[in-house]
mmCIF file of C-alpha atoms in Angstrom:
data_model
loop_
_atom_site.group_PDB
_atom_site.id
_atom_site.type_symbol
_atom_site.label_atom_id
_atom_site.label_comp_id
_atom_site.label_asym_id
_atom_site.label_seq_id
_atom_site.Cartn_x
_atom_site.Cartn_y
_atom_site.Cartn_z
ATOM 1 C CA UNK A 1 0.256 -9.293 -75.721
ATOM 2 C CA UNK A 2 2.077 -9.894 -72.076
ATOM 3 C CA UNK A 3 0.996 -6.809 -71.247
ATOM 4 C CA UNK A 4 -2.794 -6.802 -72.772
ATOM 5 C CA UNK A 5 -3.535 -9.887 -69.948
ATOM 6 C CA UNK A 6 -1.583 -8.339 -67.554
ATOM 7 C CA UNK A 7 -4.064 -5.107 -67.362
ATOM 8 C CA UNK A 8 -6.792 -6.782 -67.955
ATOM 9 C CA UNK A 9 -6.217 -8.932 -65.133
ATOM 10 C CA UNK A 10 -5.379 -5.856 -62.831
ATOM 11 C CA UNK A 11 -8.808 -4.070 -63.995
ATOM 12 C CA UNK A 12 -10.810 -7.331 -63.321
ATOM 13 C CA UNK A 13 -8.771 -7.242 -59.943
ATOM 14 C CA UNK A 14 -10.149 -3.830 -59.635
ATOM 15 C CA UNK A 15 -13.780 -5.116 -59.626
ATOM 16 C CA UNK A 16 -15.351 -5.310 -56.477
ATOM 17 C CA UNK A 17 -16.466 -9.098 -55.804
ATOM 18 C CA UNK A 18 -20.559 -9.145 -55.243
ATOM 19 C CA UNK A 19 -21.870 -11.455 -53.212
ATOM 20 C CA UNK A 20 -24.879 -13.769 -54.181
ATOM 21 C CA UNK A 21 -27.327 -11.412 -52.188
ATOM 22 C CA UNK A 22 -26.132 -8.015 -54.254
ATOM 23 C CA UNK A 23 -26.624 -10.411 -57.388
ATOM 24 C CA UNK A 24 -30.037 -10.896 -56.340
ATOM 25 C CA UNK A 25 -31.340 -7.309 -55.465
ATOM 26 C CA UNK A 26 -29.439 -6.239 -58.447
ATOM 27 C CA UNK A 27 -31.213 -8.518 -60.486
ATOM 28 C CA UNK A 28 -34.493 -7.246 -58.861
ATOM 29 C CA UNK A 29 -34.104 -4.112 -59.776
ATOM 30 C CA UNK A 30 -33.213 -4.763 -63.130
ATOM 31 C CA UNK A 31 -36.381 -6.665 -63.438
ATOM 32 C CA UNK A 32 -38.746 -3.564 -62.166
ATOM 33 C CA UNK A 33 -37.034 -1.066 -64.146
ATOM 34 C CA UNK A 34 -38.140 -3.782 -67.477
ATOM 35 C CA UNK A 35 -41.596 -3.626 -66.000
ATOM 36 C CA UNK A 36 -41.830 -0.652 -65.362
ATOM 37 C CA UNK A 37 -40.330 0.610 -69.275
ATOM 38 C CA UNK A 38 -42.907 -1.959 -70.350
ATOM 39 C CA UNK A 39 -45.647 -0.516 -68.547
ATOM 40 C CA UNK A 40 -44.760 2.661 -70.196
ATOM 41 C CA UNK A 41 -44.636 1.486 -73.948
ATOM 42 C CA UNK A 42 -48.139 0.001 -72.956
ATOM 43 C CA UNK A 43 -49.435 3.265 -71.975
ATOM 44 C CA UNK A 44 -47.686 5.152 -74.846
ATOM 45 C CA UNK A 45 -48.892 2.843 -77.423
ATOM 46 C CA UNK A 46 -52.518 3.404 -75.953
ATOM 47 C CA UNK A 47 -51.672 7.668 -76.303
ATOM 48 C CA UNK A 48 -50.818 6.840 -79.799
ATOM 49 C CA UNK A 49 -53.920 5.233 -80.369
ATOM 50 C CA UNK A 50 -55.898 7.825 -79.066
ATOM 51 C CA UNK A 51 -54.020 10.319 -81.360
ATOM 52 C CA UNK A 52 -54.378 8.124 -84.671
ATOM 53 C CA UNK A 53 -58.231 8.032 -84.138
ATOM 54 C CA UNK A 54 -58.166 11.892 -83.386
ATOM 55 C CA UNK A 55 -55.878 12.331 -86.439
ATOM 56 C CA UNK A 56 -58.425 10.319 -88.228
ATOM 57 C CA UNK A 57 -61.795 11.938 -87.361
ATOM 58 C CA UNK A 58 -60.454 15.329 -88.107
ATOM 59 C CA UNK A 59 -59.782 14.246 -91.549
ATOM 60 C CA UNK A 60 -63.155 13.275 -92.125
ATOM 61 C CA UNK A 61 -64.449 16.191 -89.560
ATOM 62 C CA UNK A 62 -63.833 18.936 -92.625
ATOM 63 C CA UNK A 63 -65.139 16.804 -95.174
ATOM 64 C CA UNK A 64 -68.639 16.486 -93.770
ATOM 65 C CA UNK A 65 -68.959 19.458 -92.251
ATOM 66 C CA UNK A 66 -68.724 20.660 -95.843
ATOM 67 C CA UNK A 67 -71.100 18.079 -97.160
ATOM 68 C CA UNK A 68 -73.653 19.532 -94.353
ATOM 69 C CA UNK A 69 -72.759 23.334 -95.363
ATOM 70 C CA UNK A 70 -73.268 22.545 -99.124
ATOM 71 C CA UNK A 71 -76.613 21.091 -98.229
ATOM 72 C CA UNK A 72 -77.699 23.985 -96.085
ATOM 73 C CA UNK A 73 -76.601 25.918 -98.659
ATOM 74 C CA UNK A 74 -79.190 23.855 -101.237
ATOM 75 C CA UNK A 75 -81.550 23.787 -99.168
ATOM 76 C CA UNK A 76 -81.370 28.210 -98.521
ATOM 77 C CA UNK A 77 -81.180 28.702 -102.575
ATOM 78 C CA UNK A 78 -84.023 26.374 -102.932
ATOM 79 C CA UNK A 79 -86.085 28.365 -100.415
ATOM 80 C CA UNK A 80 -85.050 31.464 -101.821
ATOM 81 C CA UNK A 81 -85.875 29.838 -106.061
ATOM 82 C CA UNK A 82 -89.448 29.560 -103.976
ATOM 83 C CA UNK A 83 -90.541 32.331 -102.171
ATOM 84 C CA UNK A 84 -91.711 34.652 -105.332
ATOM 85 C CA UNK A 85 -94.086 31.696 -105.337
ATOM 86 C CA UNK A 86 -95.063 31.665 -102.033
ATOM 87 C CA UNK A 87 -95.594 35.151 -101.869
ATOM 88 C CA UNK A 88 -97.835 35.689 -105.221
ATOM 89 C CA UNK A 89 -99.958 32.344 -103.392
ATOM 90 C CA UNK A 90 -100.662 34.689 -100.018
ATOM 91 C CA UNK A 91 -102.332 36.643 -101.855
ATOM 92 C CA UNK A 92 -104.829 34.189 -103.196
ATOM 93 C CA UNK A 93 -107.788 34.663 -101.492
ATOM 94 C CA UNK A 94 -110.907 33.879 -103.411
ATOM 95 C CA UNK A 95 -111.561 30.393 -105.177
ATOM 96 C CA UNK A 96 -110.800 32.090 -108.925
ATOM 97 C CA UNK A 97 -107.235 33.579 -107.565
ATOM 98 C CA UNK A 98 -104.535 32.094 -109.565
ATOM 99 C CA UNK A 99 -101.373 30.360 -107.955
ATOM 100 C CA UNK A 100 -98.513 29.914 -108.945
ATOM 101 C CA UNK A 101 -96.093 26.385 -108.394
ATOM 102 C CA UNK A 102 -92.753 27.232 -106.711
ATOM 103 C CA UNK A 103 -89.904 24.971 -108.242
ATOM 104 C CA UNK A 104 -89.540 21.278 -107.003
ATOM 105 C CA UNK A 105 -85.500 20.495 -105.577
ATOM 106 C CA UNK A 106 -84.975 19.780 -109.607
ATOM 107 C CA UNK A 107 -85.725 22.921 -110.422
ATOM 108 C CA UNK A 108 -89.248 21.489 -112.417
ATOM 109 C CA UNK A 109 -92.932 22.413 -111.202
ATOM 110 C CA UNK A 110 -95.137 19.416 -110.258
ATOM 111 C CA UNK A 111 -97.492 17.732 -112.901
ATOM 112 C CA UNK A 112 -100.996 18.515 -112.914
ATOM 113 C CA UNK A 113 -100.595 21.585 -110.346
ATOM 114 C CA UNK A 114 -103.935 23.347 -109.791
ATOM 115 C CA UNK A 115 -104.005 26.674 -111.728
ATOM 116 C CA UNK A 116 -106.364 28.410 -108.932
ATOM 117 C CA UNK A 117 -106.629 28.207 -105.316
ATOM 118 C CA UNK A 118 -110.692 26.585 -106.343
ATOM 119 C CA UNK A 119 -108.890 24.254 -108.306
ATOM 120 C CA UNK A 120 -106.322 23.525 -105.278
ATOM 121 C CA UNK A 121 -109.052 23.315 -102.666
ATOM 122 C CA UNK A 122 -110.797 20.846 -104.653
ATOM 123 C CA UNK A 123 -107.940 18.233 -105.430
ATOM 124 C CA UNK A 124 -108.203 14.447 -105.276
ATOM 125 C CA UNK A 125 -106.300 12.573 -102.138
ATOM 126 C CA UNK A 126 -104.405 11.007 -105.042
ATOM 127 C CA UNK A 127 -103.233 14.627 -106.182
ATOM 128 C CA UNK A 128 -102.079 15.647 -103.081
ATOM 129 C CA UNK A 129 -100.065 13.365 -102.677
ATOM 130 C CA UNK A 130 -98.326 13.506 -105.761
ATOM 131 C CA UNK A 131 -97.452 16.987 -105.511
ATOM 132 C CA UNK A 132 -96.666 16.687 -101.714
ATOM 133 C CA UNK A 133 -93.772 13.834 -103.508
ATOM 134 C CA UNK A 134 -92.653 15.966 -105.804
ATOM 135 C CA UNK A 135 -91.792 18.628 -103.422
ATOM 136 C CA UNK A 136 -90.655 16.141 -100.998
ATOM 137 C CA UNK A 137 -93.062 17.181 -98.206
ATOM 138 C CA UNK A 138 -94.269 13.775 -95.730
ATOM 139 C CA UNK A 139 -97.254 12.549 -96.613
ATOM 140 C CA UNK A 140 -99.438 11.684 -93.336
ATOM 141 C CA UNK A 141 -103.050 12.207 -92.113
ATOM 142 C CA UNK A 142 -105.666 12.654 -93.948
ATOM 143 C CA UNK A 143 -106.726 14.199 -96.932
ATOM 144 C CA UNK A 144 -107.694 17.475 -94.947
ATOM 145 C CA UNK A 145 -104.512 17.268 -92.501
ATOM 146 C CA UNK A 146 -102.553 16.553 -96.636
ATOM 147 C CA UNK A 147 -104.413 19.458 -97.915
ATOM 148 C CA UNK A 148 -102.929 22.145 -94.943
ATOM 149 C CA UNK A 149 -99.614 20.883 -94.835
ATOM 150 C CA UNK A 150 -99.330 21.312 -98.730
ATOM 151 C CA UNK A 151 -101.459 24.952 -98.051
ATOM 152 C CA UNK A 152 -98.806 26.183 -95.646
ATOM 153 C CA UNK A 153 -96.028 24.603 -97.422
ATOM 154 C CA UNK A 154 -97.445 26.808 -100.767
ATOM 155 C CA UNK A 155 -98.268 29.592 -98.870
ATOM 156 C CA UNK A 156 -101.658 29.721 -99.903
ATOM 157 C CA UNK A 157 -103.751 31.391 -97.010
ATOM 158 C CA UNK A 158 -106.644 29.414 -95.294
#
């Protein structure tokens, strides 16, 4: 054990004595090298909060972008379920024509639709505007401005 104090007392030896002053700059340093580290973790934890919200809107990024496509999608077969429709209606031209009712987003035709394009041009405001509900169309105007909007939407010519 003699020996144990005896080299540790020649390796403190060893140590060069600091003065006061090198205490203080040392100490100064070591305090802006902690600032500085801390400024770092600051600006790292911001990065990683930046990254989590990134992380986080590109899981919910595919999810409605899907929700959007499937309703495009709807909203093409629909169109498509509706243009025989439309097209037998363009060719309507005389009061006693017959037209046809392309399908509502349910799939059903509209109660009370008008069996001729007479019949059509002769609806009440109140009609109108129940078919223009069941297909979903705005209903604004008056009954003439309700009447073209539901003529173009049915593609029944002028």
């Amino acid at each position: 054990m003699a020996e144990q104090v005896q080299a540790a007392s020649q390796a403190v030896a060893m140590i060069p004595a600091m003065s006061a002053v090198a205490h203080e700059s040392t100490l100064v340093e070591v305090i802006a090298r902690l600032e500085s580290i801390e400024r770092q973790q600051d600006r790292l934890h911001e990065e990683f909060n930046e990254l989590k919200a990134l992380v986080q809107q590109t899981r919910e990024g595919p999810e409605r972008f899907e929700k959007r496509l499937d309703d495009q999608i709807k909203a093409f077969n629909l169109d498509q379920q509706r243009l025989p429709a439309r097209l037998h209606n363009a060719t309507a031209s005389k009061g006693p024509n017959p037209i046809k009712a392309p399908p509502t987003a349910s799939g059903k035709t509209p109660k009370n639709f008008p069996n001729t394009k007479g019949e059509f041009e002769h609806l009440t405001r109140e009609r109108y505007e129940t078919i223009m509900v069941e297909y979903g169309i705005p209903i604004s105007g008056d009954i003439t401005a309700k009447r073209d909007t539901l003529r173009s939407f049915l593609g029944i010519p002028a």
